[in-house]
Amino acid sequence: MPRTTKNSPRQDVHTVAKLAKVSIATVSRVINHKPSVDPAIADRVWKAIKKLNYHPNYGARAMVSGRSHMLGLLVSRITNPFFPELIEGFEQIASINGFEIMISAVGQQPGYGQEAVRRMLSRNVEGAAIMTHGMSAADLEEFKIYGTPLVFIDAAPAPDLGSVVQLDYENGIRDAVQHLAVLGHRRIWFISGPLDRCSSTLRQQAFIKAMEEIGVLNAAAQCIAGDHTLEGAIRAADILFQKAPTAVICSNDLTAVSVLRKAAEKKLQVPSQLSVIGFDDIDLAKFVSPPLTTVSVDRYRLAQAAFHSLMQRLADPQTLPPLQLLPVRLVVRQSTSYAPSAAQELPPL
Amino acid sequence: MPRTTKNSPRQDVHTVAKLAKVSIATVSRVINHKPSVDPAIADRVWKAIKKLNYHPNYGARAMVSGRSHMLGLLVSRITNPFFPELIEGFEQIASINGFEIMISAVGQQPGYGQEAVRRMLSRNVEGAAIMTHGMSAADLEEFKIYGTPLVFIDAAPAPDLGSVVQLDYENGIRDAVQHLAVLGHRRIWFISGPLDRCSSTLRQQAFIKAMEEIGVLNAAAQCIAGDHTLEGAIRAADILFQKAPTAVICSNDLTAVSVLRKAAEKKLQVPSQLSVIGFDDIDLAKFVSPPLTTVSVDRYRLAQAAFHSLMQRLADPQTLPPLQLLPVRLVVRQSTSYAPSAAQELPPL
DNA sequence: ATGAAAGCGCTAACAG
DNA sequence: CTGTTAGCGCTTTCAT
């Protein structure tokens, strides 16, 4: 049997102990940087570890210590511009802190959410971050039973299920509205996301409130339902253009991109005839024409905030941190400018 | 200490065994669906499992069985339209087959690749899929030592490191070239990706070859260096427009999007004055204006192919499957049409 | 400061 | 068909 490439077998503490002429307990102490080890001996052990190319077996460690250093990450299947950066951010901050993440994309199939939860429980996750709206309270029931700390991005399906990290939609949308107001706009419309989703309704509510603040009281009538997709936004844009708006705020950038495209088709100049504002600041926002004025969201910070919230719960399981609001920031590019005939539009202030 | 919410502790085989009045071995057999269990007893065990809300501890199972059912997934930090679907596809097919995935985004920091490999080894991954160009052969050395099966998407940094799953760039690009040729184009340019990346050079080579096939022999001179980003493509487009092309093939869709934008700025009509073809078929491709003709890639299938390749290696570690080429497909939308003055352009065939 | 021994929760022989 | 027993690789008392 010509088996030339003999793979070195996985080494364990015993092999290391033997080579370093110490007990396995000492090896363990060295690996875990316990102070109570003679430096000379520790050195011998490290040398043996290097020589043998030994890696501690985290599974075994998790079993005895009761800590898996695994975190669950539940994301949605929806094509979401946040997705990559959210995962990346979470993964990075987690790995820096010695945690591993286990991802599960919960999709359309009902019951898959529970399935994902069970799998995570079987892997002993110490906590989980829920970055999707596809998880019901029922799906998360088992996490609750075991007291697994949970953190939700945007909104929890039920109170007390876990901590929540949310974007500061209210200030973000207000900034957008006021930016337009200063430019003389009053006939500002809003294209929302899917209204069965908390993050969408929050943005729409923020819009209505901000409009009231600038003296427009019927703003609810100036909301058109979109669904945060390029496709849905095309339909919403068709409705929009019948309304003769001077400006439109879109619940996300994808929507704004479609509005821009429709406007180009209709030979409507942006921003001189129509100002457009997006939300998210996806990569593409800088590269559409004209470059999109939008409310910028730091996905990376969002992921970090979620991670830290989880760490806090792990350290102190009794205390549920309050809703955390992450700042957003209006980035003015070239899709917004003065309202056409600003003078007439302006109500007496 | 008012601690009313007592979390039920994690149950183990012993508790289940006691409740079902059987031995732990029987519980194990039931969980693992061994045929040799009396149905009545199995039923009793399942009831106990349900009642206690028991989940097997995969960590413990992995330890004794030597199989972690964990797979590593190494991705790049680069914002890549493939990223989400690749991960999603891999995660889904893996979970269906009882595997979990551990993700690591290896980025710019040197040495982080090795770090990621060590972490995966410590978690006993049974195999790993490398979906990034950021891993050198040196980074992957430890995987090699332990004989961990590896699969590369696009290209391996060294031969024999693992199996490779690649897109059929050659046929994809040829289809694009021939589509344009049929429409009467000969002055076809190519905007490449970063040429230090295998997937980019393969596309460019495929372009040159396909051009030769239609009788254009100096096609190498009709290649402009891009970098697969929106930004880099803007620069490449500036060069392109000095060349008076009738058509351009872009190494990826992002590049094509920027070309489209630049063309619009220059009041150049697409497709009547310039035909544009992309590569990837990202979501956005349908929604730019005009909708982009592009070579469509099924990211989902790519992920599945990678997974299956890994499974095959796991089943038969001795055999390295040959390079697997995944078909791609030209999707004709509205960014391509007849060359302006096609008659004159056409060489005598 | 170090070692011996007891398990973490599970599966896999081996008996019966 | 079912139970008993021996570990998987590690951390952790408890002695020394």
XYZ file of C-alpha atoms (C1' of nucleotides) in Angstrom:
730
model
C 0.000 0.000 0.000
C 2.030 2.956 -1.250
C 0.992 5.550 1.252
C 3.946 7.907 1.126
C 2.321 11.135 2.281
C 1.818 10.287 5.917
C -0.093 13.097 7.480
C 1.169 13.890 10.933
C -1.556 12.927 13.341
C -3.175 15.530 15.482
C -1.110 15.986 18.648
C -2.529 16.173 22.136
C -1.474 17.379 25.555
C 0.032 14.021 26.387
C 2.491 14.100 23.534
C 3.488 17.608 24.450
C 3.807 16.638 28.108
C 6.016 13.724 27.269
C 8.303 15.776 25.040
C 8.588 18.543 27.621
C 8.916 16.038 30.443
C 6.099 17.499 32.469
C 2.563 16.457 33.336
C -0.428 17.231 31.171
C -1.681 19.563 33.879
C 1.370 21.726 33.418
C 0.900 21.779 29.679
C -2.633 22.950 30.241
C -1.442 25.660 32.590
C 1.107 26.883 30.085
C -1.381 27.021 27.251
C -3.754 28.989 29.404
C -1.040 31.347 30.605
C -1.542 30.569 34.262
C 0.986 32.586 36.243
C 1.903 29.707 38.509
C 4.338 28.041 36.161
C 8.096 28.148 36.369
C 9.304 30.232 33.421
C 11.963 27.712 32.493
C 9.405 24.916 32.391
C 6.929 27.041 30.497
C 9.605 27.671 27.953
C 10.257 23.970 27.559
C 6.575 23.380 27.041
C 6.263 26.108 24.437
C 9.172 24.648 22.557
C 7.514 21.243 22.548
C 4.273 22.809 21.359
C 6.016 24.516 18.475
C 7.981 21.429 17.588
C 4.953 19.188 17.521
C 2.822 21.781 15.822
C 0.268 21.320 18.509
C -3.079 23.139 18.562
C -5.356 22.863 21.547
C -8.602 21.130 20.767
C -11.283 23.717 21.386
C -14.000 21.113 21.404
C -12.485 19.259 24.292
C -11.765 22.488 26.065
C -15.336 23.632 25.587
C -16.632 20.392 27.004
C -14.843 20.599 30.295
C -14.924 24.347 30.729
C -18.542 24.645 29.682
C -17.674 27.542 27.426
C -17.808 26.954 23.697
C -16.694 30.418 22.615
C -19.149 30.018 19.787
C -21.666 32.646 18.828
C -24.611 32.181 16.515
C -25.384 34.571 13.713
C -28.816 34.397 12.152
C -29.152 36.288 8.898
C -31.847 36.513 6.281
C -31.697 35.148 2.796
C -32.811 38.452 1.407
C -30.291 40.133 -0.784
C -29.379 42.905 1.513
C -26.543 45.326 0.994
C -25.872 45.153 4.723
C -25.285 41.468 4.750
C -21.599 41.226 3.892
C -20.349 44.030 6.041
C -22.500 43.001 8.951
C -21.145 39.474 8.867
C -17.628 40.654 8.278
C -17.783 43.143 11.096
C -19.232 40.640 13.483
C -16.816 37.930 12.525
C -13.860 40.220 12.920
C -14.712 41.637 16.298
C -15.671 38.158 17.498
C -12.434 36.543 16.412
C -10.399 39.300 18.022
C -12.140 38.429 21.252
C -11.578 34.723 20.897
C -15.018 33.812 19.673
C -16.017 31.853 16.645
C -19.225 32.406 14.771
C -21.654 29.975 13.314
C -23.813 31.360 10.572
C -27.239 30.324 9.569
C -29.229 31.885 6.771
C -32.860 31.436 7.687
C -35.046 31.692 4.656
C -38.507 31.267 3.376
C -39.048 27.693 4.465
C -41.150 27.793 7.613
C -39.692 25.950 10.541
C -36.180 26.461 9.323
C -35.689 29.083 11.965
C -36.276 26.568 14.742
C -34.029 24.136 12.995
C -31.254 26.714 12.947
C -31.764 27.407 16.632
C -31.511 23.729 17.480
C -28.316 23.391 15.514
C -26.841 26.322 17.348
C -27.903 24.928 20.666
C -26.333 21.609 19.777
C -23.101 23.432 19.151
C -23.463 25.153 22.489
C -23.476 28.698 21.251
C -23.010 31.077 24.135
C -25.139 33.724 22.523
C -26.682 34.674 19.219
C -27.126 37.776 17.110
C -30.309 37.981 15.087
C -29.873 40.074 11.962
C -33.059 39.090 10.230
C -36.766 39.667 10.531
C -37.407 36.050 9.673
C -37.271 34.793 13.255
C -40.480 34.697 15.246
C -40.691 34.583 19.014
C -41.733 30.936 18.673
C -38.631 30.156 16.654
C -36.512 31.618 19.393
C -38.328 29.840 22.216
C -35.571 27.316 22.783
C -32.957 29.995 23.151
C -35.151 31.485 25.832
C -35.493 28.180 27.649
C -31.758 27.852 27.929
C -31.273 31.483 28.730
C -29.014 32.040 25.739
C -28.284 35.756 25.436
C -29.685 37.253 22.273
C -29.130 40.529 20.511
C -31.359 41.849 17.765
C -30.438 44.210 15.036
C -33.283 46.623 14.518
C -36.068 44.947 16.452
C -37.000 41.976 18.578
C -40.136 39.983 17.740
C -41.123 40.236 21.399
C -39.886 42.286 24.336
C -37.442 40.776 26.830
C -36.133 38.253 24.335
C -32.836 40.026 24.222
C -31.132 43.329 23.784
C -31.699 45.487 20.730
C -29.320 47.568 18.669
C -31.072 49.964 16.356
C -30.135 52.693 13.962
C -31.137 56.192 14.822
C -33.692 56.418 12.048
C -35.392 59.397 13.602
C -32.399 61.677 13.470
C -31.248 60.338 10.144
C -34.551 60.978 8.442
C -34.948 64.306 10.192
C -31.592 65.407 8.830
C -32.724 64.405 5.361
C -36.009 66.267 5.654
C -34.384 69.376 7.047
C -31.722 69.339 4.376
C -34.498 69.419 1.796
C -36.494 71.979 3.734
C -33.534 74.332 3.808
C -33.284 73.962 0.053
C -36.853 75.159 -0.195
C -38.631 71.848 -0.646
C -42.063 71.219 0.840
C -43.552 68.786 -1.649
C -41.391 66.004 -0.326
C -42.524 62.425 -0.834
C -41.389 59.260 0.838
C -41.040 55.789 -0.649
C -41.134 53.300 2.177
C -39.855 49.778 2.584
C -42.090 46.791 3.312
C -44.300 48.009 6.135
C -44.484 44.673 7.859
C -40.954 45.323 8.921
C -40.153 47.370 11.917
C -37.170 49.094 10.375
C -39.391 50.260 7.528
C -42.198 51.593 9.677
C -39.729 53.366 11.908
C -38.304 55.197 8.920
C -41.724 56.150 7.651
C -42.811 57.351 11.069
C -39.623 59.346 11.350
C -40.438 60.936 8.008
C -43.940 61.899 9.050
C -42.699 63.340 12.309
C -39.907 65.296 10.683
C -42.318 66.686 8.118
C -44.595 67.877 10.895
C -41.653 69.671 12.384
C -41.222 71.659 9.215
C -44.913 72.429 9.125
C -46.223 69.774 6.741
C -49.028 68.054 8.588
C -50.401 65.624 6.030
C -47.130 63.850 5.370
C -48.709 60.424 5.812
C -50.462 61.122 2.517
C -47.080 61.654 0.914
C -45.853 58.133 1.553
C -45.725 55.535 -1.194
C -45.217 51.870 -0.381
C -42.054 50.307 -1.750
C -40.361 47.133 -0.662
C -36.672 47.983 -0.519
C -35.960 46.178 -3.797
C -34.928 47.689 -7.120
C -37.945 46.091 -8.694
C -40.528 47.283 -6.198
C -39.064 50.739 -6.366
C -39.694 50.932 -10.111
C -43.387 50.483 -9.419
C -43.300 52.992 -6.573
C -41.498 55.470 -8.811
C -44.283 55.221 -11.382
C -46.719 56.355 -8.741
C -44.331 58.997 -7.484
C -44.019 60.723 -10.833
C -47.757 61.270 -11.013
C -47.521 63.384 -7.887
C -45.258 66.140 -9.169
C -42.924 66.100 -6.192
C -39.914 68.369 -5.934
C -38.078 65.909 -3.732
C -38.260 62.333 -2.578
C -36.708 60.489 0.337
C -36.265 56.774 -0.200
C -36.301 54.267 2.619
C -33.147 52.688 1.223
C -30.554 53.329 -1.456
C -31.733 50.558 -3.736
C -35.057 52.344 -3.968
C -33.302 55.602 -4.736
C -31.299 53.953 -7.485
C -34.480 52.885 -9.213
C -35.992 56.333 -8.811
C -32.908 57.812 -10.419
C -33.228 55.416 -13.299
C -36.913 56.153 -13.810
C -36.219 59.871 -13.659
C -33.583 59.503 -16.365
C -36.047 57.620 -18.520
C -38.609 60.367 -18.098
C -35.951 62.988 -18.892
C -36.476 64.496 -15.486
C -33.321 66.259 -14.321
C -31.945 65.272 -10.951
C -31.400 67.332 -8.863
C -32.650 70.455 -10.671
C -36.173 69.137 -11.187
C -36.213 66.463 -8.516
C -34.051 65.993 -5.440
C -33.490 62.415 -4.300
C -32.224 61.129 -0.965
C -31.468 57.523 -0.098
C -30.726 55.627 3.083
C -27.879 53.197 3.868
C -25.023 54.593 1.799
C -24.260 51.429 -0.085
C -21.127 51.360 -2.219
C -23.104 52.037 -5.322
C -24.478 55.314 -3.945
C -21.317 57.191 -4.892
C -21.380 55.811 -8.395
C -24.859 56.396 -9.658
C -25.482 59.514 -11.574
C -25.753 61.911 -10.027
C -23.978 60.608 -6.917
C -26.620 60.022 -4.305
C -27.226 62.144 -1.246
C -28.023 59.576 1.420
C -28.135 58.773 5.109
C -24.988 56.849 5.793
C -25.008 53.846 8.079
C -21.896 52.305 9.531
C -22.627 48.582 9.213
C -19.353 47.769 10.771
C -20.133 49.664 13.944
C -23.556 48.103 14.020
C -22.008 44.655 14.055
C -19.589 45.676 16.755
C -22.347 47.107 18.902
C -24.247 43.852 18.581
C -21.215 41.877 19.614
C -20.528 44.037 22.619
C -24.112 43.832 23.703
C -23.781 40.068 23.680
C -20.557 40.199 25.659
C -22.235 42.374 28.243
C -25.070 39.889 28.643
C -22.564 37.089 28.964
C -20.763 38.951 31.713
C -23.959 39.915 33.485
C -26.884 37.721 32.429
C -29.309 39.383 34.827
C -29.219 42.799 33.238
C -30.801 43.514 29.895
C -29.118 46.561 28.404
C -31.504 49.233 27.136
C -32.187 49.810 23.453
C -29.025 51.104 21.891
C -29.328 53.698 19.147
C -26.518 53.981 16.639
C -25.911 57.349 15.039
C -26.286 57.799 11.316
C -25.095 60.676 9.188
C -26.466 62.519 6.180
C -23.972 62.538 3.346
C -24.733 65.261 0.856
C -23.685 64.455 -2.687
C -25.213 65.675 -5.916
C -28.742 64.328 -6.050
C -30.174 67.188 -4.011
C -30.414 70.919 -4.678
C -32.752 73.872 -4.468
C -36.385 73.251 -5.188
C -37.512 74.510 -8.585
C -39.173 77.867 -7.946
C -38.181 77.720 -4.336
C -39.550 81.180 -3.647
C -43.174 80.322 -4.382
C -43.006 77.038 -2.562
C -41.797 78.487 0.675
C -44.580 79.113 3.148
C -44.288 82.236 5.250
C -42.089 81.210 8.135
C -31.982 37.145 45.540
C -35.122 37.232 43.423
C -34.116 34.847 40.701
C -37.488 33.693 39.454
C -36.600 32.769 35.885
C -34.729 29.568 36.482
C -33.311 28.431 33.192
C -33.651 24.727 32.699
C -30.163 23.279 32.675
C -28.821 21.546 29.642
C -29.912 17.892 29.675
C -27.657 14.977 28.860
C -27.989 11.357 27.803
C -28.101 10.190 31.389
C -31.165 12.211 32.234
C -32.885 10.970 29.134
C -31.846 7.390 29.895
C -33.211 7.620 33.404
C -36.531 9.035 32.277
C -36.919 6.434 29.536
C -35.668 3.682 31.830
C -32.956 2.539 29.455
C -29.182 2.757 29.317
C -27.312 5.677 27.847
C -26.124 3.437 25.039
C -29.693 2.915 23.946
C -30.316 6.637 24.030
C -27.292 7.116 21.830
C -28.546 4.475 19.433
C -31.939 6.105 19.191
C -30.503 9.524 18.533
C -28.324 8.121 15.797
C -31.150 6.138 14.253
C -29.420 2.807 14.594
C -31.762 0.148 13.248
C -31.122 -2.217 16.105
C -33.513 -0.665 18.593
C -36.894 -1.978 19.624
C -39.451 0.456 18.202
C -41.377 0.588 21.449
C -38.262 1.495 23.376
C -37.170 3.968 20.771
C -40.532 5.610 21.114
C -40.103 5.872 24.891
C -36.711 7.453 24.381
C -37.990 9.968 21.855
C -40.745 10.953 24.266
C -38.198 11.509 27.000
C -36.064 13.555 24.630
C -38.983 15.756 23.716
C -40.094 16.106 27.283
C -36.680 17.120 28.527
C -36.011 19.267 25.521
C -32.800 17.450 25.017
C -30.303 18.302 22.281
C -27.287 16.146 21.691
C -24.026 17.885 22.408
C -22.213 17.957 19.100
C -18.962 18.874 20.740
C -18.905 15.728 22.810
C -20.029 13.700 19.861
C -17.277 15.155 17.715
C -14.706 14.317 20.316
C -15.415 10.651 20.500
C -16.334 10.093 16.880
C -13.434 12.125 15.591
C -15.751 13.924 13.214
C -16.555 17.540 13.923
C -18.941 18.058 11.043
C -17.451 21.505 10.774
C -16.248 23.045 7.548
C -14.163 26.166 7.219
C -15.028 28.923 4.812
C -12.357 31.447 3.987
C -13.599 34.538 2.228
C -12.047 37.832 1.296
C -12.830 41.182 2.759
C -13.276 42.675 -0.638
C -16.741 43.875 -1.374
C -17.707 41.269 -3.833
C -21.160 40.764 -5.236
C -20.587 37.035 -5.009
C -19.954 37.033 -1.341
C -23.486 36.759 0.049
C -24.784 34.164 -2.343
C -21.654 32.111 -2.141
C -21.827 31.978 1.631
C -25.539 31.404 1.626
C -25.312 28.635 -0.913
C -22.508 26.941 0.908
C -24.166 27.261 4.269
C -27.414 25.874 2.980
C -26.027 22.830 1.223
C -23.755 22.189 4.192
C -26.512 22.322 6.759
C -28.698 20.028 4.694
C -25.876 17.542 4.855
C -25.369 17.906 8.557
C -22.362 20.171 8.427
C -21.789 23.467 10.108
C -19.630 26.186 8.694
C -17.139 28.419 10.342
C -16.443 31.607 8.472
C -13.346 33.661 8.453
C -12.855 36.828 6.483
C -9.167 37.087 5.773
C -8.189 40.597 4.965
C -5.323 42.881 4.344
C -3.414 42.235 7.570
C -0.587 39.864 6.724
C -0.481 36.751 8.816
C -4.166 36.810 9.439
C -4.604 33.991 6.987
C -2.472 31.675 9.084
C -4.297 32.802 12.164
C -7.591 31.848 10.543
C -6.222 28.462 9.582
C -5.082 27.796 13.137
C -8.473 28.706 14.504
C -10.115 26.349 12.094
C -7.734 23.588 12.959
C -8.419 24.151 16.622
C -12.076 23.669 15.902
C -11.260 20.510 14.000
C -12.698 21.487 10.662
C -12.961 18.475 8.422
C -12.303 20.521 5.316
C -12.216 24.087 4.088
C -13.388 26.048 1.090
C -11.187 28.919 0.004
C -13.163 31.630 -1.725
C -10.515 34.296 -1.696
C -7.253 35.102 -3.385
C -5.845 36.317 -0.114
C -4.491 32.935 0.989
C -0.952 32.024 0.056
C 0.415 28.504 -0.068
C 2.347 29.327 3.095
C -0.830 30.369 4.872
C -2.353 27.030 4.020
C 0.666 25.000 5.054
C -0.876 23.763 8.275
C -3.936 22.475 6.493
C -1.587 20.510 4.302
C 0.262 19.069 7.266
C -2.935 17.693 8.708
C -4.228 16.592 5.355
C -7.346 18.725 5.629
C -9.202 18.575 2.307
C -9.344 21.943 0.595
C -11.378 23.270 -2.284
C -10.577 26.477 -4.117
C -12.969 28.653 -5.965
C -11.258 29.889 -9.122
C -7.672 28.987 -8.435
C -5.293 27.399 -5.973
C -2.093 29.260 -4.989
C -0.200 26.035 -5.689
C -1.022 22.763 -7.394
C -2.016 19.736 -5.304
C -3.182 21.865 -2.419
C -6.738 20.881 -3.098
C -9.427 20.611 -5.704
C -10.483 23.563 -7.796
C -13.881 24.678 -8.972
C -13.737 27.292 -11.689
C -16.159 29.136 -13.892
C -16.055 28.432 -17.570
C -14.688 31.837 -18.440
C -13.592 30.739 -21.855
C -17.012 29.807 -23.109
C -18.669 32.701 -21.337
C -16.412 35.275 -22.875
C -16.532 33.559 -26.239
C -20.319 33.766 -26.194
C -20.067 37.462 -25.447
C -17.576 38.078 -28.251
C -19.558 36.077 -30.758
C -22.780 37.804 -29.788
C -21.095 41.104 -30.609
C -19.484 39.732 -33.749
C -22.847 38.626 -35.063
C -24.119 42.135 -34.461
C -21.354 43.397 -36.700
C -18.864 44.560 -34.096
C -15.116 44.247 -34.632
C -13.779 47.195 -32.662
C -14.492 45.436 -29.402
C -12.526 46.467 -26.317
C -12.090 44.699 -23.040
C -11.802 46.200 -19.566
C -10.085 43.688 -17.357
C -10.040 43.100 -13.631
C -6.886 43.258 -11.519
C -4.398 41.190 -13.472
C -2.684 39.804 -10.418
C -5.733 37.657 -9.989
C -6.156 34.455 -11.824
C -9.848 34.917 -12.478
C -9.070 38.233 -14.154
C -6.304 36.984 -16.376
C -8.377 34.000 -17.398
C -11.128 36.312 -18.571
C -8.734 38.508 -20.477
C -7.070 35.532 -22.103
C -10.454 34.171 -23.027
C -11.237 37.506 -24.641
C -8.062 37.537 -26.680
C -8.616 33.989 -27.801
C -12.225 34.557 -28.738
C -11.268 37.641 -30.701
C -8.723 35.657 -32.652
C -11.461 33.231 -33.495
C -13.425 36.007 -35.144
C -10.374 37.163 -36.992
C -9.112 39.982 -34.778
C -5.506 39.202 -34.077
C -4.301 42.178 -32.074
C -6.921 41.902 -29.369
C -4.318 42.158 -26.621
C -3.969 45.791 -27.666
C -7.656 46.258 -27.077
C -7.503 45.460 -23.379
C -7.654 48.181 -20.752
C -6.748 47.454 -17.141
C -9.531 47.882 -14.628
C -9.761 46.487 -11.138
C -13.311 45.176 -10.806
C -14.403 48.157 -8.756
C -16.816 50.927 -9.706
C -14.085 53.441 -9.061
C -11.368 51.797 -11.100
C -13.796 51.319 -13.935
C -14.442 55.040 -14.136
C -10.764 55.543 -14.883
C -10.724 52.695 -17.364
C -13.794 54.121 -19.076
C -12.007 57.440 -19.574
C -9.356 55.612 -21.522
C -11.917 53.532 -23.361
C -13.750 56.515 -24.745
C -10.626 57.798 -26.411
C -10.506 54.626 -28.481
C -13.787 55.020 -30.338
C -14.942 51.465 -29.717
C -18.263 50.183 -30.956
C -18.506 47.652 -28.164
C -16.906 46.816 -24.848
C -16.832 43.693 -22.744
C -16.261 44.260 -19.067
C -14.592 41.741 -16.811
C -17.375 42.182 -14.269
C -20.741 43.897 -13.973
C -19.529 46.572 -11.602
C -17.168 47.712 -14.308
C -19.978 47.734 -16.849
C -22.121 49.821 -14.531
C -19.451 52.485 -14.418
C -19.029 52.380 -18.191
C -22.744 52.885 -18.575
C -22.618 55.841 -16.285
C -19.690 57.424 -18.091
C -21.402 56.864 -21.425
C -24.494 58.640 -20.145
C -22.352 61.559 -19.008
C -20.773 61.778 -22.436
C -24.202 61.574 -24.079
C -23.150 58.434 -25.820
C -26.165 56.248 -26.551
C -26.060 52.659 -25.342
C -26.544 50.425 -27.242
C -26.924 52.348 -30.508
C -23.495 53.989 -30.313
C -21.831 51.601 -27.911
C -22.682 48.054 -26.921
C -21.746 46.994 -23.394
C -21.465 43.507 -21.920
C -20.775 42.643 -18.295
C -19.873 39.501 -16.407
C -21.468 38.029 -13.252
C -25.103 39.040 -13.626
C -25.410 40.771 -10.289
C -28.879 41.840 -9.163
C -28.258 45.347 -10.294
C -27.594 44.287 -13.882
C -31.296 44.110 -14.652
C -31.922 47.525 -13.211
C -29.361 49.763 -14.769
C -30.313 51.629 -17.852
C -30.331 50.086 -20.281
C -30.565 46.666 -18.628
C -27.210 45.023 -19.000
C -26.359 42.176 -21.336
C -24.054 40.029 -19.257
C -22.558 36.609 -18.699
C -24.610 35.104 -15.914
C -22.962 33.108 -13.173
C -24.848 30.854 -10.815
C -23.155 31.587 -7.507
C -25.379 29.136 -5.788
C -24.273 26.266 -7.973
C -20.695 27.341 -7.537
C -21.045 27.018 -3.787
C -22.693 23.645 -4.132
C -19.979 22.378 -6.419
C -17.385 23.448 -3.875
C -19.216 21.652 -1.120
C -19.564 18.453 -3.104
C -15.940 18.519 -4.040
C -15.111 18.666 -0.348
C -17.452 15.778 0.412
C -15.801 13.716 -2.255
C -12.374 14.357 -0.792
C -13.708 13.429 2.640
C -15.050 10.168 1.297
C -11.904 9.412 -0.663
C -8.932 11.408 0.587
C -6.502 9.794 -1.820
C -8.103 11.067 -4.988
C -7.907 14.678 -6.021
C -10.796 15.411 -8.365
C -9.821 17.207 -11.575
C -10.512 20.879 -12.181
C -14.235 21.331 -12.388
C -15.597 23.899 -14.828
C -18.985 25.418 -14.125
C -21.049 26.559 -17.086
C -22.009 30.192 -17.447
C -24.601 31.680 -19.735
C -24.860 34.860 -21.782
C -28.002 36.779 -20.905
C -28.918 39.237 -23.616
C -30.676 42.331 -22.362
C -30.692 45.787 -23.841
C -27.145 47.074 -23.667
C -26.111 45.417 -26.920
C -27.253 45.920 -30.510
C -25.969 46.281 -34.043
C -22.742 48.103 -34.540
C -23.142 51.617 -35.934
C -22.487 51.339 -39.670
C -22.141 47.601 -39.368
C -21.746 47.184 -43.092
C -18.472 49.062 -43.364
C -17.052 47.499 -40.255
C -17.556 43.970 -41.423
C -14.443 42.469 -42.924
C -14.952 40.237 -45.912
C -15.736 36.865 -44.395
C 5.121 24.964 41.588
C 3.780 20.525 39.896
C 1.384 15.967 39.387
C -2.520 12.506 39.820
C -7.013 11.724 39.060
C -11.768 12.862 38.109
C -14.836 13.828 34.883
C -17.317 17.111 30.771
C -21.274 14.244 27.250
C -20.924 11.219 24.126
C -19.983 6.848 20.971
C -18.041 2.376 20.190
C -16.486 -1.864 21.288
C -17.682 -5.811 23.870
C -20.662 -8.665 26.544
C -24.752 -10.712 27.500
C -31.705 -6.133 21.195
C -29.687 -3.885 25.318
C -26.329 -2.659 29.003
C -21.464 -1.972 30.728
C -17.241 0.048 30.125
C -13.535 2.608 28.197
C -11.987 6.490 26.559
C -12.017 11.187 23.001
C -8.578 15.806 24.840
C -8.946 18.812 27.972
C -9.375 21.582 32.652
C -9.610 21.342 37.368
C -9.692 20.133 42.161
C -6.815 18.082 45.455
C -2.639 16.539 47.062
C 2.137 16.914 47.369
